[in-house]
PDB file of C-alpha atoms in Angstrom:
ATOM      1  CA  MET X  14     -19.003  -0.018   1.556  1.00 58.00           C
ATOM      2  CA  SER X  15     -19.162   3.413  -0.148  1.00 56.00           C
ATOM      3  CA  SER X  16     -15.467   5.228  -1.369  1.00 57.00           C
ATOM      4  CA  ASP X  17     -16.785   7.816   1.296  1.00 67.00           C
ATOM      5  CA  GLN X  18     -16.952   4.961   4.218  1.00 86.00           C
ATOM      6  CA  ILE X  19     -13.374   3.833   3.510  1.00 93.00           C
ATOM      7  CA  PRO X  20     -10.635   4.545   5.420  1.00 94.00           C
ATOM      8  CA  ALA X  21      -7.943   6.561   4.760  1.00 96.00           C
ATOM      9  CA  VAL X  22      -4.426   8.207   5.644  1.00 95.00           C
ATOM     10  CA  SER X  23      -2.585  10.940   4.185  1.00 95.00           C
ATOM     11  CA  ILE X  24       1.751  11.279   3.881  1.00 94.00           C
ATOM     12  CA  ALA X  25       1.584  13.727   5.779  1.00 93.00           C
ATOM     13  CA  ASP X  26       0.314  11.522   8.377  1.00 93.00           C
ATOM     14  CA  LEU X  27       2.883   8.148   8.218  1.00 92.00           C
ATOM     15  CA  PRO X  28       5.469   8.174  10.304  1.00 87.00           C
ATOM     16  CA  ALA X  29       8.710   8.702   8.089  1.00 80.00           C
ATOM     17  CA  ASP X  30      10.048   5.515   8.984  1.00 82.00           C
ATOM     18  CA  LEU X  31       8.289   2.565   8.155  1.00 85.00           C
ATOM     19  CA  SER X  32      10.449   0.237   9.582  1.00 82.00           C
ATOM     20  CA  ALA X  33       9.610   0.605  13.637  1.00 82.00           C
ATOM     21  CA  ASP X  34       7.712  -1.977  15.216  1.00 81.00           C
ATOM     22  CA  ASP X  35       4.618   0.085  15.882  1.00 85.00           C
ATOM     23  CA  ALA X  36       4.560   1.688  12.008  1.00 90.00           C
ATOM     24  CA  PRO X  37       1.748   0.012  10.199  1.00 95.00           C
ATOM     25  CA  LEU X  38       2.159  -2.324   7.144  1.00 95.00           C
ATOM     26  CA  LEU X  39       1.810  -0.891   3.423  1.00 96.00           C
ATOM     27  CA  VAL X  40       0.601  -3.285   1.549  1.00 98.00           C
ATOM     28  CA  ASP X  41       1.123  -2.320  -2.461  1.00 98.00           C
ATOM     29  CA  VAL X  42      -1.460  -3.534  -4.798  1.00 98.00           C
ATOM     30  CA  ARG X  43       0.144  -2.607  -7.990  1.00 98.00           C
ATOM     31  CA  GLU X  44       1.188  -5.095 -10.916  1.00 98.00           C
ATOM     32  CA  PRO X  45       4.842  -6.803 -11.074  1.00 97.00           C
ATOM     33  CA  ASP X  46       5.803  -4.157 -13.382  1.00 96.00           C
ATOM     34  CA  GLU X  47       4.728  -0.942 -11.036  1.00 97.00           C
ATOM     35  CA  TRP X  48       6.363  -3.023  -8.217  1.00 97.00           C
ATOM     36  CA  SER X  49       9.166  -3.446  -9.734  1.00 96.00           C
ATOM     37  CA  ALA X  50       9.912   0.871 -11.413  1.00 96.00           C
ATOM     38  CA  GLY X  51       9.696   2.021  -7.867  1.00 97.00           C
ATOM     39  CA  HIS X  52       8.100   0.808  -4.509  1.00 97.00           C
ATOM     40  CA  ILE X  53       8.233   1.628  -0.762  1.00 95.00           C
ATOM     41  CA  ALA X  54      11.608  -0.654   1.050  1.00 92.00           C
ATOM     42  CA  ASP X  55       9.568  -1.851   4.081  1.00 90.00           C
ATOM     43  CA  ALA X  56       6.116  -2.798   1.761  1.00 95.00           C
ATOM     44  CA  LEU X  57       4.301  -6.829   1.487  1.00 97.00           C
ATOM     45  CA  HIS X  58       3.947  -6.565  -2.530  1.00 98.00           C
ATOM     46  CA  ILE X  59       0.553  -8.728  -2.940  1.00 98.00           C
ATOM     47  CA  PRO X  60      -1.093  -7.235  -6.339  1.00 98.00           C
ATOM     48  CA  MET X  61      -5.237  -7.045  -6.624  1.00 97.00           C
ATOM     49  CA  GLY X  62      -5.888  -9.902  -8.289  1.00 97.00           C
ATOM     50  CA  GLU X  63      -4.028 -11.661  -5.848  1.00 98.00           C
ATOM     51  CA  LEU X  64      -5.146 -10.378  -2.378  1.00 97.00           C
ATOM     52  CA  VAL X  65      -7.659 -13.201  -1.984  1.00 96.00           C
ATOM     53  CA  ALA X  66      -5.557 -16.358  -2.325  1.00 97.00           C
ATOM     54  CA  ARG X  67      -2.830 -14.849   0.265  1.00 98.00           C
ATOM     55  CA  LEU X  68      -5.337 -13.280   2.729  1.00 97.00           C
ATOM     56  CA  ASP X  69      -2.859 -14.345   5.397  1.00 96.00           C
ATOM     57  CA  GLU X  70      -0.180 -12.778   4.846  1.00 97.00           C
ATOM     58  CA  VAL X  71      -1.700  -9.144   5.570  1.00 97.00           C
ATOM     59  CA  PRO X  72      -2.035  -9.115   9.372  1.00 94.00           C
ATOM     60  CA  ARG X  73      -4.642  -8.968  11.477  1.00 93.00           C
ATOM     61  CA  GLY X  74      -4.663  -6.725  14.991  1.00 90.00           C
ATOM     62  CA  HIS X  75      -1.776  -5.107  13.212  1.00 92.00           C
ATOM     63  CA  ASP X  76      -2.574  -1.155  11.684  1.00 95.00           C
ATOM     64  CA  VAL X  77      -2.610  -2.097   7.751  1.00 97.00           C
ATOM     65  CA  VAL X  78      -2.104   0.816   4.651  1.00 98.00           C
ATOM     66  CA  VAL X  79      -3.157  -0.255   1.681  1.00 98.00           C
ATOM     67  CA  VAL X  80      -0.900   1.743  -1.721  1.00 98.00           C
ATOM     68  CA  CYS X  81      -0.999   1.183  -5.081  1.00 98.00           C
ATOM     69  CA  ARG X  82      -0.697   4.107  -8.260  1.00 97.00           C
ATOM     70  CA  SER X  83      -3.308   6.918  -7.159  1.00 96.00           C
ATOM     71  CA  GLY X  84      -5.845   5.377  -4.523  1.00 94.00           C
ATOM     72  CA  GLY X  85      -8.078   3.722  -6.723  1.00 95.00           C
ATOM     73  CA  ARG X  86      -7.342  -0.301  -6.578  1.00 97.00           C
ATOM     74  CA  SER X  87      -6.622   0.129  -3.111  1.00 97.00           C
ATOM     75  CA  ALA X  88      -9.486   2.019  -1.798  1.00 97.00           C
ATOM     76  CA  ALA X  89     -11.088  -1.330  -3.270  1.00 96.00           C
ATOM     77  CA  VAL X  90      -8.592  -3.090  -1.460  1.00 97.00           C
ATOM     78  CA  THR X  91      -9.149  -1.509   2.007  1.00 97.00           C
ATOM     79  CA  GLY X  92     -13.067  -1.528   1.575  1.00 96.00           C
ATOM     80  CA  TYR X  93     -12.742  -5.612   1.186  1.00 96.00           C
ATOM     81  CA  LEU X  94     -10.094  -5.884   4.322  1.00 97.00           C
ATOM     82  CA  ALA X  95     -11.977  -3.512   6.391  1.00 96.00           C
ATOM     83  CA  GLN X  96     -15.325  -5.515   5.945  1.00 95.00           C
ATOM     84  CA  GLY X  97     -13.453  -8.724   6.861  1.00 95.00           C
ATOM     85  CA  GLY X  98     -12.265  -7.244   9.689  1.00 95.00           C
ATOM     86  CA  TRP X  99      -8.826  -6.338   9.703  1.00 97.00           C
ATOM     87  CA  GLN X 100      -7.676  -2.544  11.253  1.00 96.00           C
ATOM     88  CA  VAL X 101      -7.295  -1.186   7.500  1.00 97.00           C
ATOM     89  CA  ARG X 102      -6.643   1.995   5.752  1.00 97.00           C
ATOM     90  CA  ASN X 103      -5.960   3.400   2.397  1.00 98.00           C
ATOM     91  CA  LEU X 104      -2.959   6.007   1.124  1.00 97.00           C
ATOM     92  CA  THR X 105      -4.654   8.628  -0.149  1.00 95.00           C
ATOM     93  CA  ASP X 106      -3.049   9.498  -4.194  1.00 96.00           C
ATOM     94  CA  GLY X 107      -1.024   6.836  -3.443  1.00 97.00           C
ATOM     95  CA  MET X 108       2.368   6.448  -4.770  1.00 97.00           C
ATOM     96  CA  LEU X 109       2.010   9.431  -6.747  1.00 97.00           C
ATOM     97  CA  ALA X 110       1.574  11.538  -3.576  1.00 96.00           C
ATOM     98  CA  TRP X 111       4.686   9.427  -2.130  1.00 96.00           C
ATOM     99  CA  GLN X 112       6.534  10.502  -5.115  1.00 95.00           C
ATOM    100  CA  ALA X 113       5.964  13.853  -5.177  1.00 95.00           C
ATOM    101  CA  HIS X 114       6.294  14.333  -1.127  1.00 94.00           C
ATOM    102  CA  GLY X 115      10.106  13.080  -1.544  1.00 94.00           C
ATOM    103  CA  ARG X 116       9.403  10.134   0.504  1.00 94.00           C
ATOM    104  CA  PRO X 117      12.140   7.536  -0.633  1.00 93.00           C
ATOM    105  CA  MET X 118      11.683   5.004  -3.130  1.00 95.00           C
ATOM    106  CA  VAL X 119      13.259   1.469  -4.439  1.00 95.00           C
ATOM    107  CA  SER X 120      13.677   0.159  -7.427  1.00 95.00           C
ATOM    108  CA  GLU X 121      14.379  -3.722  -9.035  1.00 88.00           C
ATOM    109  CA  SER X 122      14.927  -2.332 -12.535  1.00 82.00           C
ATOM    110  CA  GLY X 123      17.894  -1.795 -12.121  1.00 84.00           C
ATOM    111  CA  THR X 124      17.366   2.143 -12.949  1.00 89.00           C
ATOM    112  CA  SER X 125      15.863   5.043 -10.515  1.00 94.00           C
ATOM    113  CA  PRO X 126      12.805   4.483  -8.995  1.00 96.00           C
ATOM    114  CA  ARG X 127       9.551   5.759 -10.037  1.00 95.00           C
ATOM    115  CA  VAL X 128       5.991   6.014 -10.572  1.00 96.00           C
ATOM    116  CA  LEU X 129       4.222   4.008 -13.475  1.00 93.00           C
TER     117      LEU X 129
END
């Protein structure tokens, strides 16, 4: 699947309340240090390198949005999942766009959330 065929979604097209039943599941594929520094509260963290071993955690038949720092890693994961039959989209410009749009983040590091 080429990059222009990767299904994508922008921040503006995502609902503000990601905890709603009809909201997409966000899967964050960044590394643990990136996740710890700042992530989306309701996201599922599966580092890209662990995805294949943890595929059973990604629900089929549910809208899934994959996110990384800037959209590159998540595009690769989105392509992989799409080929496997998941209903999936890549978050355009990733966590950098999320932060730039002032969307809420949480941190595991004890400091203010930020994108590494």
